[in-house]
Short mmCIF file of C-alpha atoms in Angstrom, two decimals:
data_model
loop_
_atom_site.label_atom_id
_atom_site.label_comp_id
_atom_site.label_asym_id
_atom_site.label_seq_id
_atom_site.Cartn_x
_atom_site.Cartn_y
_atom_site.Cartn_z
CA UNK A 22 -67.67 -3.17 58.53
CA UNK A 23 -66.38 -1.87 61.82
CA UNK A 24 -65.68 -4.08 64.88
CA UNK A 25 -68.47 -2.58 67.05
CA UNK A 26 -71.20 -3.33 64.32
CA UNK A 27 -69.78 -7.18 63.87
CA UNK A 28 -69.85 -7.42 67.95
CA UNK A 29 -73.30 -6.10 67.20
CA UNK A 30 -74.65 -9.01 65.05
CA UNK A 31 -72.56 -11.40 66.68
CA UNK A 32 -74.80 -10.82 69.68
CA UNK A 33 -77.91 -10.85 67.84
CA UNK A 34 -77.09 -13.76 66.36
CA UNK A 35 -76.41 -15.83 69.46
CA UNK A 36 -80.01 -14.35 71.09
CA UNK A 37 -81.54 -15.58 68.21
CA UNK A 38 -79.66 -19.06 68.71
CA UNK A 39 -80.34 -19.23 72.37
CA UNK A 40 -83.85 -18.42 71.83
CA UNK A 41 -84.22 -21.31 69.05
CA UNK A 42 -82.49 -23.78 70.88
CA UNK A 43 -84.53 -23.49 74.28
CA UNK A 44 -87.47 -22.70 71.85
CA UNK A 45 -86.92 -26.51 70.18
CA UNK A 46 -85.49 -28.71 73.10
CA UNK A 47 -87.39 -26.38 75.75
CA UNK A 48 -87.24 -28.55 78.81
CA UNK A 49 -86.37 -31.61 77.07
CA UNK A 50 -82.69 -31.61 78.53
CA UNK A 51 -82.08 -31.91 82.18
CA UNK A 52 -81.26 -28.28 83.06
CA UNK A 53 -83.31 -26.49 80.60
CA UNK A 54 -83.39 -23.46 82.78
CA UNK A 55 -79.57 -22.76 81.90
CA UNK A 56 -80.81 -22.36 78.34
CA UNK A 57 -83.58 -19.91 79.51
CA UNK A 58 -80.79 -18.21 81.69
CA UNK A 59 -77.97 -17.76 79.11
CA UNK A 60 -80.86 -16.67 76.80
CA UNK A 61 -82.15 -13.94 78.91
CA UNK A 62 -78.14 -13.02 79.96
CA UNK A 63 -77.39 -12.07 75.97
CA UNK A 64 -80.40 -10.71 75.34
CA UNK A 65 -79.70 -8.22 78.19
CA UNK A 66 -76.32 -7.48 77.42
CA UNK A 67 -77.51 -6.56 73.86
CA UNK A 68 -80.16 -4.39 74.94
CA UNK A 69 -77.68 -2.79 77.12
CA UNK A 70 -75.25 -2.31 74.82
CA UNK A 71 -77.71 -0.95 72.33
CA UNK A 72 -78.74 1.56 75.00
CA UNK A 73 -74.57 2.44 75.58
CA UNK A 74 -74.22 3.17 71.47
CA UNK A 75 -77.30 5.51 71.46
CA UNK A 76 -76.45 7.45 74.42
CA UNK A 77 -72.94 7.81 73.35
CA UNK A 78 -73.93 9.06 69.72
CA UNK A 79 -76.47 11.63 71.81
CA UNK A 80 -73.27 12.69 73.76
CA UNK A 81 -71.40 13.39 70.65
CA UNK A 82 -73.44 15.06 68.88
CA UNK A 83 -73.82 17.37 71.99
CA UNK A 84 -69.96 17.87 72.35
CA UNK A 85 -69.57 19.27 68.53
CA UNK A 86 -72.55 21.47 69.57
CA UNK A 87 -71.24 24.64 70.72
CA UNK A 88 -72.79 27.80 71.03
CA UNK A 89 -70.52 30.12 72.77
CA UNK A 90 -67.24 31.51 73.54
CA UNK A 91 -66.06 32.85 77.14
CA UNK A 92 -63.60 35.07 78.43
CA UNK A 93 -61.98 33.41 81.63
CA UNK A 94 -60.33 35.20 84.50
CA UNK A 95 -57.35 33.35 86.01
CA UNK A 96 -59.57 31.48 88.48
CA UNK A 97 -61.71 30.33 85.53
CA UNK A 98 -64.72 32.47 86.40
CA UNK A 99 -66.38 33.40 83.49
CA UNK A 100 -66.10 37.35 82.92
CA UNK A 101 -67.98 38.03 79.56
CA UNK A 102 -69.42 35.62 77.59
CA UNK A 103 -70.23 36.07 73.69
CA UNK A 104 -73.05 33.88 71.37
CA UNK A 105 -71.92 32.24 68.83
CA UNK A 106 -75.19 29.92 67.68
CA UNK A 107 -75.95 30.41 63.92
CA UNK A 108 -72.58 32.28 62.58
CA UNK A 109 -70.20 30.69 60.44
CA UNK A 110 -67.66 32.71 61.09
CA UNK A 111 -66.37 34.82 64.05
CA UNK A 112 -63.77 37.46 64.44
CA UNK A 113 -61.40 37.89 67.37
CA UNK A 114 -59.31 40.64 67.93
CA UNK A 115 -59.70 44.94 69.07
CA UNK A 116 -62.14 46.77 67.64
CA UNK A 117 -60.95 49.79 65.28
CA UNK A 118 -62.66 51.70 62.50
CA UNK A 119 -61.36 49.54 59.49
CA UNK A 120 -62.48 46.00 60.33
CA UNK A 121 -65.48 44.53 61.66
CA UNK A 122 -64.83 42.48 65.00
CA UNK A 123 -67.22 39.97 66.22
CA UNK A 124 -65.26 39.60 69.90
CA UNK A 125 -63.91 42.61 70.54
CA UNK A 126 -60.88 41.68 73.60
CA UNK A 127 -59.33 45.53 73.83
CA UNK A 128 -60.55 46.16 77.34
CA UNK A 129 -59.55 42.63 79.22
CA UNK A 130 -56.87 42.53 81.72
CA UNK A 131 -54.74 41.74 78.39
CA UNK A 132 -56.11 43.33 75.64
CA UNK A 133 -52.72 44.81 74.83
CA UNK A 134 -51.67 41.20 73.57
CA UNK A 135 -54.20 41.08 71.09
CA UNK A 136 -53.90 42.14 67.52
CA UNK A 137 -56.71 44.00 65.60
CA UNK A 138 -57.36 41.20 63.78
CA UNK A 139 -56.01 38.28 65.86
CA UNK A 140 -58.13 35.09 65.23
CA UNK A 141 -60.71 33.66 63.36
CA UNK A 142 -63.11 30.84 63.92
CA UNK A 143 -64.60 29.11 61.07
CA UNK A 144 -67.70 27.01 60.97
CA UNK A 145 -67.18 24.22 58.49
CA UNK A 146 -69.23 21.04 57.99
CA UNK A 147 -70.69 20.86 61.66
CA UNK A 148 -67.29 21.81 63.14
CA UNK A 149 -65.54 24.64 64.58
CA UNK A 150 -61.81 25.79 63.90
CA UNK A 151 -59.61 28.49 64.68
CA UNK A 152 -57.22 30.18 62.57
CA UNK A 153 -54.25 32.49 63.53
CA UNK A 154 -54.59 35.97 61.56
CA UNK A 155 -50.50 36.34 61.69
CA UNK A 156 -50.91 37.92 65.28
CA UNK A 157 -48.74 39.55 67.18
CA UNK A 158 -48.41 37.39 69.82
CA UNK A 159 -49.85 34.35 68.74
CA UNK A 160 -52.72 31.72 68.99
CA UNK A 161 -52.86 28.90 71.42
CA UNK A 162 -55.42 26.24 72.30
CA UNK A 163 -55.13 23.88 75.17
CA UNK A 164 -57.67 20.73 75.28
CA UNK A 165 -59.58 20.29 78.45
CA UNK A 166 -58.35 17.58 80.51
CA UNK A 167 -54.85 18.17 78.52
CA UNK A 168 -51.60 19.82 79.99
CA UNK A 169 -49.86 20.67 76.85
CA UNK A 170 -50.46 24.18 74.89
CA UNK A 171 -50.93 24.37 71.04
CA UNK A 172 -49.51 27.03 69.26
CA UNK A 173 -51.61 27.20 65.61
CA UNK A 174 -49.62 30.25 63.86
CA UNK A 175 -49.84 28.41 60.54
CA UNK A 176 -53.52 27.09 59.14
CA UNK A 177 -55.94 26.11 61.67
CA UNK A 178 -57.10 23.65 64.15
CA UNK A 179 -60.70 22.05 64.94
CA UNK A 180 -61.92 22.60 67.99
CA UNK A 181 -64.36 20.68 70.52
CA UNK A 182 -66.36 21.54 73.35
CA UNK A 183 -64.72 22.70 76.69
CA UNK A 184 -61.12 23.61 74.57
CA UNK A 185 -59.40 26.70 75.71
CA UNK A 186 -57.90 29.13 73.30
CA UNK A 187 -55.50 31.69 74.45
CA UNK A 188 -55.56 34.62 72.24
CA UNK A 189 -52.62 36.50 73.74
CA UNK A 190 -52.53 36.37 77.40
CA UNK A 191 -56.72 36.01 77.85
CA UNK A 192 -57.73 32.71 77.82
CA UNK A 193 -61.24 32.01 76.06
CA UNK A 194 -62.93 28.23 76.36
CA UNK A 195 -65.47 27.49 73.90
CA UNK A 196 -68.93 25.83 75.40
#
């Protein structure tokens, strides 16, 4: 059992006490409204906290939702933008007559630092990861509010809303 689900019935369990005991001695005891005060203060914070856990769940579930991938210019405007709702897997790289490619990054600013076949996202279990393709000039992915670059050149790495992936010099976020 984890600690938020013993917190959990550890609150329920003193608004159920609190309501018992002012429930029995009522106003029997000189400052009965304390009883009817600390009763109400629990059963408040529980609701609220109940409240907290569900909206939190409803924001996680939204954050492994994403849908698409866009190609950023160096102010972070968005330049192209491509769907990405209902595939399980998604090719990055340049377009040529042999392979099939889903993003097709030969005519960005730096499409000359992207191999044919440069990445590939996977859809696995209700989350998204990205897989170097033995590029060129690698694979990087940078988390939102984080400073530090990634490189992934061997197996691959999950991703989450908002994360940018550099796929040679253009930088991509996923949304």
């Amino acid at each position: 059992m984890n600690k938020k689900c013993l917190i959990d019935i550890l609150g329920i369990t003193m608004a159920i006490l609190c309501a018992i005991i002012t429930g029995i001695f009522g106003r029997a005891w000189n400052g009965g409204y304390i009883f009817y005060m600390f009763s109400f203060l629990v059963s408040g914070s529980l609701i609220y906290f109940l409240i907290k856990d569900f909206s939190l769940k409803r924001e996680k579930i939204q954050d492994t939702f994403l849908s698409e991938l866009v190609l950023l210019s160096e102010e972070n405007t968005v330049i192209r933008s491509w769907s990405i709702l209902g595939k399980n897997s998604v090719v990055i790289g340049k377009k040529n007559r042999e392979e099939d490619i889903d993003i097709d990054l030969c005519d960005t600013a730096f499409g000359g630092t992207v191999s044919d076949i440069h990445a590939v996202l996977n859809y696995v279990e209700g989350l998204w990861y990205i897989e170097d393709m033995q590029s060129k000039n690698g694979t990087q992915i940078k988390g939102f509010l984080e400073d530090k670059l990634y490189n992934i050149r061997d197996g691959q790495s999950r991703l989450v809303k908002n994360d940018y992936i550099f796929i040679g010099l253009n930088k991509l976020q996923i949304r």
